[in-house]
Structure formats: structure tokens, C-alpha cells
Amino acid sequence: MVTQNIESIDLSVRLGSLRLANPLMTASGTSGYGPELTSFIDLRKNLGAFVTKSVTVEPRKGNPPPRTVETSGGMLNAIGLANVGLERFVAEKTPFFEELNIPVIVNVAGHSIDEYVTVCCRLDSIDCVNGLELNVSCPNVSDGLEFGTDPVRLGELVATVRREVSNSLLIVKLSPNVTDIVTTARAAIESGADCLSMINTLQGMAINADSRRAILANTCGGLSGPAIKPVALAMVWKVYNRVAREAKVPIIGMGGIATWRDAVEFHLAGATALAVGTTLFVDPEAPAKILGGLRDYLDCNGISSVSELIGQVETR
Amino acid sequence: MANPPASLALGVSANRQLCRDHFRLTLCTEDFPAARPGQFLYLGPTVHADLGSTSSGTLGLRDSLPMPFLRRAFSIANLRRADGKCFIDVIYRVVGAGTQWMAGLRKSDQVSAVGPLGNGFGPRPENHDLWFVAGGVGFPPLMWLANSSADQANSRVFFFGASCADFVPSILSCGEDAGRASEIPGCAAVIATDDGSLGVRGTVVDVLTKYADKRKPDGPKITVYTCGPEVMMRAVVEFCSSRSLECYACLERAMACGFGTCQSCVVPVADELDGQGWRYALCCTEGPVFEASRIIWNHP
């Protein structure tokens, strides 16, 4: 075992203009607006950045229940973007962020380009909001198709928001429900994304054989948890090697991260930062455990900075 | 929430069968936050807690994903502190993968728990008659509530409904004597079974109605607490509404987190401040106990 001063290990990473003290973030929609987790974990000590649940212009009650169902190694969710709406978010939720002392990224959703622009412009002017993550897996009201599944439509959305956002890091959260995620990643980068986060949930369905009914009220939902990790790793690896590395656009890797090993694997695939999502439902202390494991791993392998892992997987 | 929940490893001190498919798991810890009836624990295998660890030599665990993936929520059935230890009971019925895992737990095994979670029952009104109306495996939170209400109540009656005698836990009856619950001392018990194999034949609402009809009109006020299958609770709530009785229902909803982040466990409740007159409340943080008149049962 190589021994070095474990305190000297550099866990910090850089996402464009933002410096994160460590690579761990929350995945949108899995940590509420922040205070929900504070009974269990010191957010400031254990997270490099905090990512909120989606915010839309108007408040949304969300889908009727059942909204989630457990599946093998994960779960499906169809929450329906339940949130308090932009104005209540600014008034009631941002004061917590002012005290947090880590970068805060707000996930933004909309059903038209105008809605995304409205939310992004308002939040871009708020000091304690450091990044905006576009949830592009929402259907466009005009034709019901998701923004994130078509590179032209995605490019138009990102370019429009890009023109309006000057202070915040602009992150595009890619949908895995596409034929070739490299194409949508390239569209996001060419339209001005500072950073990519990937992957969002995979579309899935659960059926009760006894009742012969769909389990979710929404019929289909998004699959998350350890079950999707191999899919996410492959997508991060492809996007990193085919477009993101060359464009110097960092990737926030996510999809089933539950352990420090998962964290190392995502770094090796090409992720600069990492988001823990569904695992937080099971273990709200997971970030502290993952961070400890990551630090031990770097120490045991004589690696002084976590950045040295990024994209270093050897292929056969 | 009165006390912030904690994430803890709890030791199994007993896991005893109470009747067909029903078990009582007694967990032990040195330190557990203050809790009250109606609050719940979120239980899972300790393998969850070890997944991120390198120091404990459990690196190999990551390839054997724990089943089930999510934790399971259980109302606390009793909590007692003695000799610097805290013993917490949960009572469960084996219905699926999570409860099968629990049924296999043995003394000195460990489980990972988050809790106490949720908003429990509020203070009981002084000098009311308290009626606890439970069905099936909904009785555990009401058992704790009944046992901690002895001082405030004018009188207490525990109504329990099950399909047949096999599903009546021994602790809610004294053998053939269906008028006493051995573990709710001083509280009258009324058992109803669908097939009449123990206690009164019929539903718990049938006996509730008979009880109410027998009362003198100028008697003490009654407050009703209910927990059980949804169809039973709806009937109880309807009954209470028809007799203008105050009623609180302890609900169960599938949830992924238990502390307000996953947004799974929504319950439609009336809210005059909302533009449409209703909103979704989270069963895990705002509930699981709700004033019954606020719940919208027939929500589309």
C-alpha cells in the first residue's frame, strides 16, 4: 500500500467556472430543496455542489399516485415535476442556499422554450444560484415530443437559453432515451452548454401480473438506481471520448452510483463530477461513505488528485 | 417534526411470530431519538450502510446488490427505555420480499434503520372516550397509542377486525376471551372476524355502530383513531362523519425515502389556501397521521 498524507489528496474538480471541493453532487429530484437531508448529513462537508429538484414557471402538483415502484436493483418514478413554482422557489427556498456555502445548481424544466428562458433568466440574477441544469426530458407542449430526444430541437433550446444566461454555469442533462447520445451531446455542446450531466432516467414500465394493470398511474416512468449503471457508464464513456474531451466540456456522471467503486468507475469512464441520486433514498448518508471510500482508494493507489482518474479507463 | 430522525444500526433482540404471517421484531439500541405513536421506522439490510465503506473490508459487497433495493416503512408498535437501552417493536405481516427478509432475522443480527420518521398522533383530548379502530396489520401504531393514552382518556376501547381468528395476534386477545387485549392493559377490546371464528361475526364497522348506538347521548365525547386497510378506514371515517366524531387516520403509502425527498407517497387533502381547494400532502412528513376529514378519498 502506498501511503501519503490522506489530507493532502486533492478531491477538488473544476466544472467550467465552478470549483467543487469534491466531485460529489446530488442528482436532481432526489434531495428536495436541501433541508430534507440535513438531519442525516453535513451537506457542506460531503458535497461538492447541491442540485435541486426541477423548478418550473408555475407551481405543479405533479402526477397522481402511484408515482414510484421498486424494480430489480432500482425503481421507476413518474413524479410529474411536482414543485412550488419559480416565485415561491425564489422566495422560500433560496435563503437556505445562501447559508450553504457550496455551489448550488438549480434544475430547470419547461414545456416551451419560453418557459425555460423565464426560469433561467430569473435564477441567473440570483447570487446564490451558481448553475442551471436544463432538464430536457420534458415534452414540448406544441407537439408532445421531448426536447432532449432531437438534436435540432435541443440545439435550439440550449442556444436560446445560452443567450440569456451570463452568470450561471449552463448544464444540459442528457436523456438516454435516444438512438445515439453522442449526437445530442454534440448538439448541446455546439449550442453553448458549459457542461453535460448524464444520464437522466431510462423510460420504463411496471405491470402487476395479478391485476393485469400498469402499476404507475402515469403508466410509464423513469428507471433509476444501480440497475442503470452499466448503461450510464457506456454513455459517459462514449460522449467523453467522441465529443466532450476534445471540446473540453466536463461531464457530470450519474446513473446508479451507490458506492465508492461506482464513483471511481464513472471517473474512469470520463466523468469529472458525479451525482448520487436514487441511492440517497435508501441511504441519505451515502455521499459521506462514497467520499471516504474514494479518498481511501486514491490513497491506496498513490494517486494525489481525483482529476487524474478522469477518462483513464483502459479498453481491451 | 419534533425530533430530527437519525440513521442507525439496530440490533435484533427478538423476532417472534404472533399469529399466522404476523411477526414482532424487537430492535435494540443504546440511543434513539424521542418518538411518539404514529411515527415510523424505515428498515433495510445493513448491507446498504456498508456499501460505501472501504475500511470495514466489505469491498466485495458491491457485486451482490441487496434485495430489496428500497427500505420498508413500519409504524413503531412500542418503544421502551430501560437500563440505558431503547427497545423498539415493529409488527409486520409477511407479504413480499422485504418482509420475507425480515422474517429471517435472528437475535443479534443487525438492521439499518432511519427514524423516527413522520408526524405522529397529536395530543389526545382530555377526558374523551378514545376508540381505536384497527384492521389487519394496521393495529401496531394504535396499540402504542392506546398504551400511551391511559392517563388522558376517560375510557378506551380497542376495536380490531380481521378475516378470521388465525389473523388475530395473540397480544390482542386473551385466548378465547375477546374482551381483553393482553398487551393493552386496562383497555377494553372488541374483536370482529368476518367468519365469526373469534369475537363478533362481521366487520369492525358493524361493531362500532352497535357500540355507538348503545351509548347514552349525554356521555363523554368520543375521539376515533383508525389504521388498517383503506376500505375499512374509509368506512370508519364515513361512520365518524355521520356521527360527528373527531377522527384521525394513520395512512400507509408506498415510499422510496421516508423523509420528504422522493415525493412518492402523496395523499390528496383539502386545502382552502390552494386555488383548486386541494393539494398533495406527503404521507411521510406531513402524515402518516391525518385528520380524517381532510383526506380526499375519492380523488380521481
XYZ file of C-alpha atoms in Angstrom:
616
model
C 0.000 0.000 0.000
C 1.280 3.418 -0.884
C 0.914 5.809 1.962
C 0.648 9.516 1.617
C -0.869 12.124 3.815
C -4.536 11.405 3.207
C -5.380 15.026 3.927
C -3.165 16.069 1.028
C -5.255 14.151 -1.519
C -6.907 16.633 -3.836
C -10.567 15.769 -4.340
C -11.442 19.068 -5.964
C -12.664 19.250 -9.535
C -13.499 22.077 -11.866
C -16.735 22.410 -13.809
C -16.162 25.366 -16.092
C -16.151 28.422 -13.862
C -17.077 26.455 -10.737
C -14.623 24.821 -8.394
C -16.060 21.934 -6.396
C -14.266 20.878 -3.212
C -15.115 17.289 -4.097
C -16.741 15.652 -7.120
C -19.981 14.557 -5.426
C -23.262 16.243 -6.176
C -26.896 15.360 -5.611
C -28.926 14.257 -8.618
C -31.910 16.464 -9.315
C -35.159 15.317 -7.747
C -33.565 13.146 -5.101
C -32.780 15.699 -2.397
C -35.702 18.093 -2.497
C -34.598 21.666 -1.944
C -31.861 20.778 0.520
C -33.141 20.958 4.114
C -34.649 17.462 3.859
C -31.175 15.904 4.014
C -29.665 17.983 6.789
C -30.834 15.644 9.570
C -28.551 12.995 8.129
C -25.579 14.645 6.528
C -23.490 17.798 6.574
C -24.085 18.950 3.019
C -21.215 21.407 3.084
C -18.661 18.823 4.182
C -19.757 15.979 1.949
C -20.959 17.536 -1.279
C -19.086 19.445 -3.945
C -22.340 21.012 -5.125
C -26.056 20.735 -4.439
C -28.567 20.205 -7.261
C -32.239 20.990 -6.602
C -35.318 19.268 -7.876
C -36.810 20.700 -11.087
C -38.262 24.191 -10.981
C -40.933 25.304 -13.461
C -42.534 28.722 -14.031
C -45.849 27.735 -12.439
C -46.302 25.530 -9.376
C -47.110 21.927 -10.279
C -48.915 19.389 -8.126
C -47.408 16.514 -10.056
C -48.877 13.201 -11.133
C -51.464 11.211 -9.202
C -50.168 8.231 -7.202
C -48.806 5.604 -7.515
C -45.810 7.659 -8.595
C -42.990 5.218 -7.888
C -42.455 1.489 -7.813
C -39.491 -0.626 -6.816
C -37.880 -2.699 -9.577
C -34.893 -5.056 -9.678
C -31.937 -3.017 -8.446
C -33.753 0.268 -8.690
C -37.074 1.997 -9.096
C -39.367 3.723 -11.554
C -40.679 7.211 -10.924
C -43.280 9.398 -12.551
C -43.491 12.338 -10.167
C -44.577 14.802 -12.818
C -42.249 17.675 -11.885
C -44.114 18.459 -8.667
C -42.625 21.740 -7.440
C -43.550 25.027 -5.796
C -43.054 27.137 -8.934
C -40.482 29.812 -9.698
C -41.630 32.633 -7.439
C -42.146 30.538 -4.321
C -38.842 28.814 -5.047
C -37.027 32.138 -5.071
C -38.830 33.461 -2.007
C -38.872 30.352 0.177
C -36.091 28.029 -0.948
C -33.132 30.207 -1.907
C -32.457 31.615 1.610
C -31.272 28.112 2.591
C -28.763 28.180 -0.276
C -27.274 31.448 0.905
C -26.066 29.701 4.059
C -24.959 26.510 2.348
C -21.516 27.670 1.221
C -21.249 25.186 -1.622
C -22.210 25.815 -5.257
C -25.925 25.419 -5.886
C -27.286 24.248 -9.207
C -30.977 24.583 -9.958
C -32.578 22.066 -12.282
C -34.910 23.844 -14.712
C -37.826 22.277 -16.578
C -40.357 23.662 -19.008
C -42.810 22.816 -21.700
C -41.752 25.528 -24.127
C -38.524 27.381 -24.824
C -40.125 30.485 -23.329
C -40.740 28.705 -20.049
C -37.098 27.607 -19.800
C -35.956 31.143 -20.603
C -38.260 32.687 -17.986
C -36.950 30.426 -15.214
C -33.306 30.664 -16.279
C -33.316 34.468 -16.569
C -34.852 34.893 -13.128
C -32.448 32.458 -11.468
C -29.383 33.719 -13.335
C -29.796 37.002 -11.496
C -29.699 35.374 -8.049
C -26.263 35.321 -6.398
C -26.626 32.039 -4.538
C -27.555 30.151 -7.717
C -24.314 29.126 -9.397
C -25.519 26.827 -12.118
C -28.592 25.978 -14.168
C -29.181 22.410 -15.260
C -31.661 22.044 -18.109
C -33.952 19.042 -17.729
C -34.583 18.447 -21.417
C -36.641 15.294 -20.900
C -39.886 17.275 -20.782
C -42.379 17.089 -23.619
C -42.850 20.282 -25.620
C -46.478 21.422 -25.330
C -46.634 22.186 -29.030
C -46.137 18.606 -30.213
C -45.582 16.430 -27.154
C -42.040 15.434 -28.150
C -39.204 15.711 -25.673
C -36.681 18.496 -26.252
C -33.836 16.170 -25.455
C -34.513 13.473 -27.997
C -33.993 15.566 -31.136
C -30.627 17.286 -31.712
C -32.103 20.198 -33.697
C -34.777 20.963 -31.129
C -32.272 20.516 -28.300
C -29.788 22.822 -30.004
C -32.421 25.498 -30.407
C -33.379 25.312 -26.719
C -29.787 25.409 -25.473
C -28.764 28.227 -27.829
C -31.739 30.355 -26.789
C -31.093 29.874 -23.079
C -27.350 30.431 -23.653
C -28.026 33.925 -24.996
C -29.923 34.835 -21.820
C -27.645 33.282 -19.199
C -24.448 35.090 -18.349
C -23.622 34.369 -14.708
C -24.516 30.742 -14.150
C -22.842 27.597 -15.366
C -25.144 26.177 -18.063
C -25.519 22.419 -17.764
C -27.569 20.236 -20.107
C -28.890 16.981 -18.635
C -28.970 14.469 -21.458
C -31.731 11.934 -21.969
C -30.606 8.337 -22.528
C -33.802 7.598 -24.451
C -32.177 8.294 -27.815
C -30.601 6.245 -30.593
C -27.220 7.926 -30.277
C -26.474 10.068 -27.249
C -23.290 11.405 -28.861
C -25.454 13.280 -31.373
C -27.498 15.066 -28.713
C -24.365 15.678 -26.633
C -22.711 17.315 -29.636
C -25.795 19.470 -30.270
C -25.763 20.670 -26.660
C -22.059 21.476 -26.769
C -22.223 23.264 -30.113
C -25.148 25.336 -28.839
C -23.164 26.599 -25.870
C -23.534 24.159 -22.976
C -20.745 24.616 -20.414
C -21.201 21.153 -19.028
C -23.185 17.950 -19.605
C -24.890 15.846 -16.980
C -25.741 12.323 -17.901
C -27.769 10.274 -17.721
C -31.364 11.115 -16.924
C -33.670 8.164 -16.212
C -34.388 5.462 -18.769
C -38.009 5.087 -19.744
C -39.565 2.018 -18.182
C -42.804 0.357 -17.151
C -44.009 -1.982 -14.430
C -47.047 -4.238 -14.703
C -48.886 -6.145 -11.996
C -49.448 -9.652 -13.372
C -52.236 -10.344 -10.877
C -54.335 -7.276 -11.581
C -53.061 -7.019 -15.179
C -52.717 -3.279 -14.701
C -49.859 -0.849 -15.108
C -48.541 -0.059 -11.641
C -47.762 3.645 -12.152
C -50.715 5.985 -12.569
C -48.711 7.553 -15.395
C -48.224 4.049 -16.951
C -44.556 4.684 -17.776
C -41.835 6.264 -15.668
C -38.103 6.813 -15.401
C -35.875 3.954 -14.301
C -33.070 4.802 -11.888
C -30.799 3.105 -9.389
C -27.966 0.575 -9.699
C -29.860 -1.241 -12.463
C -28.990 1.523 -14.951
C -25.311 1.941 -14.056
C -23.851 -0.056 -16.976
C -25.957 1.960 -19.436
C -24.811 5.214 -17.872
C -21.146 4.188 -17.862
C -21.265 3.315 -21.553
C -22.904 6.605 -22.422
C -20.455 8.680 -20.369
C -17.542 6.829 -21.954
C -18.838 7.373 -25.496
C -19.653 11.040 -25.050
C -16.362 11.749 -23.309
C -14.279 10.097 -25.997
C -16.198 11.191 -29.052
C -17.011 14.794 -28.258
C -16.663 16.136 -24.710
C -12.931 15.655 -24.101
C -11.945 17.434 -27.282
C -14.436 20.241 -26.660
C -13.174 20.498 -23.050
C -16.727 20.229 -21.755
C -16.851 18.416 -18.416
C -19.336 15.629 -17.724
C -21.269 15.116 -14.517
C -21.741 11.348 -14.444
C -24.764 9.758 -12.815
C -26.917 6.671 -13.000
C -26.938 4.178 -10.154
C -23.969 5.459 -8.191
C -24.193 3.764 -4.777
C -20.616 3.068 -3.710
C -17.110 4.478 -3.965
C -16.385 1.847 -6.611
C -19.164 3.242 -8.761
C -17.679 6.703 -8.284
C -14.233 5.538 -9.421
C -15.746 3.771 -12.438
C -17.599 6.903 -13.573
C -14.425 8.966 -13.266
C -12.540 6.373 -15.302
C -15.261 6.457 -17.964
C -14.804 10.206 -18.335
C -16.901 11.962 -15.707
C -15.367 14.982 -13.957
C -18.052 15.196 -11.272
C -20.582 12.655 -10.033
C -24.162 12.794 -8.855
C -25.712 10.465 -6.315
C -29.451 10.115 -6.769
C -31.716 7.185 -6.031
C -29.206 5.825 -3.515
C -29.978 8.828 -1.291
C -33.496 7.472 -0.772
C -32.029 4.282 0.652
C -29.084 5.831 2.453
C -29.069 9.606 2.925
C -25.546 9.314 4.339
C -24.216 7.722 1.137
C -22.193 10.779 -0.014
C -20.073 10.687 3.150
C -19.397 6.973 2.693
C -18.620 7.305 -1.008
C -16.299 10.222 -0.361
C -14.436 8.313 2.346
C -14.054 5.333 0.048
C -12.880 7.463 -2.832
C -10.257 9.104 -0.658
C -9.037 5.698 0.580
C -8.896 4.406 -2.984
C -6.750 7.304 -4.143
C -4.524 6.884 -1.113
C -4.119 3.123 -1.625
C -3.239 3.670 -5.284
C -0.857 6.556 -4.718
C -2.958 8.999 -6.699
C -2.753 12.558 -5.429
C -5.690 14.092 -7.287
C -9.061 12.697 -8.283
C -8.736 14.515 -11.613
C -6.042 12.028 -12.581
C -8.729 9.346 -12.888
C -10.887 11.141 -15.425
C -11.232 9.182 -18.654
C -8.396 6.812 -17.782
C -10.215 3.513 -18.369
C -8.191 1.098 -20.465
C -10.199 -0.569 -23.179
C -9.397 -4.038 -24.453
C -41.266 17.066 13.126
C -40.460 17.154 16.789
C -37.172 15.293 16.700
C -34.759 15.006 13.827
C -34.521 11.425 12.592
C -31.276 9.504 12.716
C -29.715 6.801 10.588
C -28.755 3.932 12.874
C -27.737 0.301 13.018
C -30.095 -1.521 15.372
C -29.579 -4.947 16.901
C -32.292 -7.587 16.706
C -33.244 -8.636 20.195
C -36.234 -10.831 19.253
C -38.327 -11.747 16.213
C -41.367 -13.684 17.337
C -44.412 -14.932 15.458
C -47.686 -13.532 16.836
C -50.180 -15.323 14.614
C -50.402 -16.522 11.032
C -47.978 -14.474 8.872
C -47.546 -11.807 11.595
C -44.296 -11.249 13.466
C -42.982 -8.851 16.072
C -39.422 -7.652 15.572
C -37.829 -6.126 18.661
C -34.862 -3.896 17.915
C -32.398 -2.614 20.436
C -30.086 0.380 20.535
C -28.360 2.453 23.167
C -29.530 5.737 21.809
C -32.697 6.555 19.907
C -34.307 9.977 19.468
C -37.565 10.698 21.309
C -40.517 9.360 19.348
C -44.283 9.254 19.632
C -47.079 6.943 18.482
C -47.776 7.199 14.749
C -44.125 7.713 13.843
C -42.367 5.058 11.819
C -39.046 3.396 11.136
C -37.558 2.822 7.740
C -35.787 -0.534 7.760
C -33.345 -2.195 5.442
C -30.425 -4.600 5.471
C -27.206 -3.187 6.944
C -25.527 -4.060 3.658
C -26.867 -0.701 2.465
C -24.919 1.088 5.122
C -21.705 -0.754 4.291
C -21.805 -0.255 0.552
C -19.660 2.811 0.551
C -17.087 1.624 3.025
C -13.536 0.546 2.392
C -12.288 0.351 5.940
C -14.552 -2.499 7.036
C -13.188 -4.889 4.439
C -16.537 -5.170 2.682
C -15.311 -4.273 -0.776
C -16.810 -7.389 -2.336
C -20.331 -6.432 -1.318
C -20.923 -4.141 -4.195
C -21.426 -7.013 -6.609
C -24.215 -8.504 -4.551
C -26.887 -5.862 -4.604
C -29.149 -6.040 -1.606
C -32.668 -7.207 -2.213
C -34.987 -5.493 -1.745
C -33.430 -2.285 -3.040
C -35.588 0.151 -1.106
C -36.175 0.218 2.624
C -39.540 -0.664 4.121
C -41.590 1.578 6.406
C -43.122 0.246 9.624
C -45.038 2.041 12.333
C -43.493 1.756 15.750
C -45.640 -0.617 17.841
C -43.921 0.132 21.117
C -40.857 1.898 22.443
C -39.460 1.414 25.924
C -36.282 2.601 27.554
C -34.642 0.567 30.310
C -31.125 0.215 31.724
C -29.654 2.664 29.241
C -31.142 0.829 26.290
C -34.027 1.509 23.993
C -36.203 -1.339 22.693
C -38.359 -0.667 19.652
C -41.048 -3.040 18.388
C -42.333 -3.232 14.860
C -45.022 -5.696 13.882
C -45.248 -6.867 10.302
C -47.106 -9.290 8.117
C -45.072 -11.266 5.596
C -46.368 -10.182 2.211
C -43.327 -9.804 -0.082
C -39.571 -9.674 -0.497
C -38.964 -7.057 2.217
C -40.991 -8.756 4.931
C -39.588 -12.163 3.958
C -36.130 -10.752 4.626
C -37.385 -9.513 7.994
C -38.904 -12.862 8.934
C -35.447 -14.399 8.521
C -33.800 -12.051 11.036
C -32.404 -13.681 14.170
C -31.320 -12.413 17.560
C -28.121 -10.326 17.351
C -28.489 -9.718 13.606
C -28.306 -6.043 12.679
C -30.662 -3.946 10.611
C -30.176 -0.458 9.254
C -32.888 1.964 10.338
C -33.820 5.553 9.657
C -36.157 7.112 12.168
C -38.231 8.140 13.900
C -39.947 9.467 10.790
C -43.250 11.171 10.169
C -45.665 13.190 12.170
C -47.296 11.036 14.811
C -50.588 11.390 16.632
C -51.122 14.739 18.325
C -52.008 15.120 22.000
C -55.141 13.215 22.910
C -58.080 15.361 24.045
C -58.508 15.242 27.828
C -61.371 13.187 29.214
C -62.659 11.911 25.909
C -63.557 8.309 25.313
C -60.874 7.106 22.918
C -61.802 4.495 20.356
C -59.012 2.790 18.471
C -60.244 1.076 15.321
C -57.720 -1.212 13.687
C -57.903 -3.701 10.870
C -55.382 -6.358 9.852
C -51.771 -5.322 10.268
C -52.854 -1.711 10.882
C -53.039 -2.287 14.636
C -49.365 -1.630 15.678
C -49.410 2.198 15.807
C -52.795 2.150 17.555
C -51.521 -0.330 20.109
C -48.759 2.068 21.124
C -51.189 4.972 21.039
C -53.696 3.131 23.247
C -50.978 2.165 25.709
C -49.727 5.720 25.984
C -53.216 7.256 26.356
C -54.250 5.599 29.622
C -53.813 8.758 31.678
C -55.592 11.203 29.410
C -58.580 9.121 28.413
C -61.920 8.840 30.136
C -62.185 5.324 28.757
C -60.517 3.348 25.972
C -61.862 0.711 23.605
C -59.727 -1.140 21.083
C -61.706 -2.446 18.111
C -59.902 -4.926 15.916
C -61.133 -6.510 12.713
C -59.616 -9.471 10.867
C -60.817 -12.020 8.352
C -60.583 -14.930 10.798
C -59.129 -15.988 14.172
C -55.857 -17.114 12.530
C -55.063 -13.476 11.796
C -55.778 -12.176 15.288
C -52.437 -11.699 17.070
C -52.325 -13.325 20.469
C -51.444 -9.974 22.055
C -54.830 -8.510 21.079
C -56.872 -11.198 22.778
C -56.571 -13.419 25.810
C -57.115 -16.795 24.255
C -60.865 -17.172 23.747
C -61.538 -14.019 25.726
C -62.007 -11.454 23.001
C -62.867 -8.716 25.501
C -59.317 -8.074 26.690
C -56.084 -7.379 24.871
C -53.261 -8.924 26.861
C -50.793 -6.212 25.840
C -53.095 -3.212 26.194
C -53.809 -3.401 29.916
C -56.887 -1.629 31.192
C -58.325 -1.159 27.721
C -61.494 -2.918 26.598
C -61.067 -4.923 23.404
C -63.648 -5.819 20.810
C -62.712 -8.275 18.110
C -64.669 -8.797 14.932
C -63.909 -11.501 12.392
C -65.518 -11.893 9.012
C -66.272 -15.573 9.643
C -67.082 -15.266 13.331
C -64.215 -17.579 14.333
C -63.260 -15.163 17.125
C -65.261 -12.369 18.726
C -68.219 -10.910 16.861
C -69.059 -12.058 13.352
C -68.969 -9.096 10.986
C -66.841 -6.089 10.223
C -65.257 -3.772 12.688
C -67.586 -1.017 11.486
C -70.591 -3.218 12.329
C -69.454 -3.478 15.941
C -68.503 0.174 16.042
C -72.041 1.085 15.026
C -73.561 -1.187 17.690
C -71.291 0.319 20.326
C -72.200 3.846 19.346
C -75.916 3.061 19.315
C -75.747 1.737 22.890
C -74.248 4.917 24.301
C -76.168 7.468 26.269
C -76.483 10.735 24.331
C -75.016 12.816 27.181
C -71.854 10.668 27.605
C -68.291 11.921 27.179
C -67.137 12.953 23.739
C -65.519 10.285 21.577
C -62.358 10.626 19.502
C -61.618 7.876 16.998
C -58.200 6.761 15.750
C -58.051 4.345 12.842
C -55.459 2.384 10.924
C -55.958 -0.556 8.615
C -56.965 -1.460 5.087
C -58.077 1.584 3.111
C -61.573 0.224 2.530
C -62.025 -0.222 6.286
C -60.657 3.231 7.119
C -62.987 4.833 4.621
C -65.941 3.113 6.257
C -64.729 4.207 9.704
C -64.261 7.779 8.541
C -67.709 7.787 6.959
C -69.184 6.444 10.176
C -67.424 9.130 12.218
C -68.571 11.822 9.874
C -72.199 10.634 10.133
C -71.961 10.785 13.947
C -69.909 14.000 14.053
C -67.000 12.243 15.781
C -63.483 13.582 15.574
C -61.349 11.050 13.688
C -57.654 10.637 12.853
C -56.424 8.148 10.269
C -52.914 6.710 10.070
C -52.244 6.005 6.402
C -49.865 3.748 4.553
C -48.381 4.712 1.203
C -45.561 3.211 -0.831
C -42.500 5.415 -0.417
C -38.892 5.367 -1.531
C -37.253 7.641 1.059
C -39.467 8.264 4.104
C -38.197 11.809 4.713
C -39.711 14.003 2.034
C -37.406 13.868 -0.956
C -38.822 11.203 -3.286
C -42.358 12.637 -3.458
C -43.887 9.178 -3.908
C -46.317 8.996 -1.016
C -48.764 11.754 -1.874
C -52.197 11.963 -0.249
C -54.760 14.385 -1.684
C -56.014 16.626 1.115
C -58.448 19.530 1.230
C -56.700 22.900 1.492
C -58.638 26.127 1.287
C -55.449 28.091 0.625
C -54.956 26.232 -2.641
C -56.590 27.721 -5.720
C -58.252 24.397 -6.546
C -59.141 23.632 -2.948
C -56.821 20.663 -2.601
C -53.184 19.703 -2.682
C -50.978 16.660 -2.333
C -49.586 16.155 1.167
C -46.639 13.833 1.732
C -47.620 10.838 3.835
C -44.055 10.523 5.134
C -43.507 14.008 6.552
C -46.936 15.632 6.899
C -48.528 12.282 7.794
C -48.840 9.397 8.213
C -51.496 10.629 10.661
C -54.089 12.931 9.123
C -57.228 14.488 10.467
C -59.606 12.221 8.586
C -61.957 14.936 7.358
C -59.121 16.495 5.329
C -58.384 13.357 3.285
C -59.946 13.260 -0.164
C -60.666 9.551 -0.590
C -62.389 9.692 -3.963
C -59.719 11.660 -5.718
C -59.645 10.815 -9.428
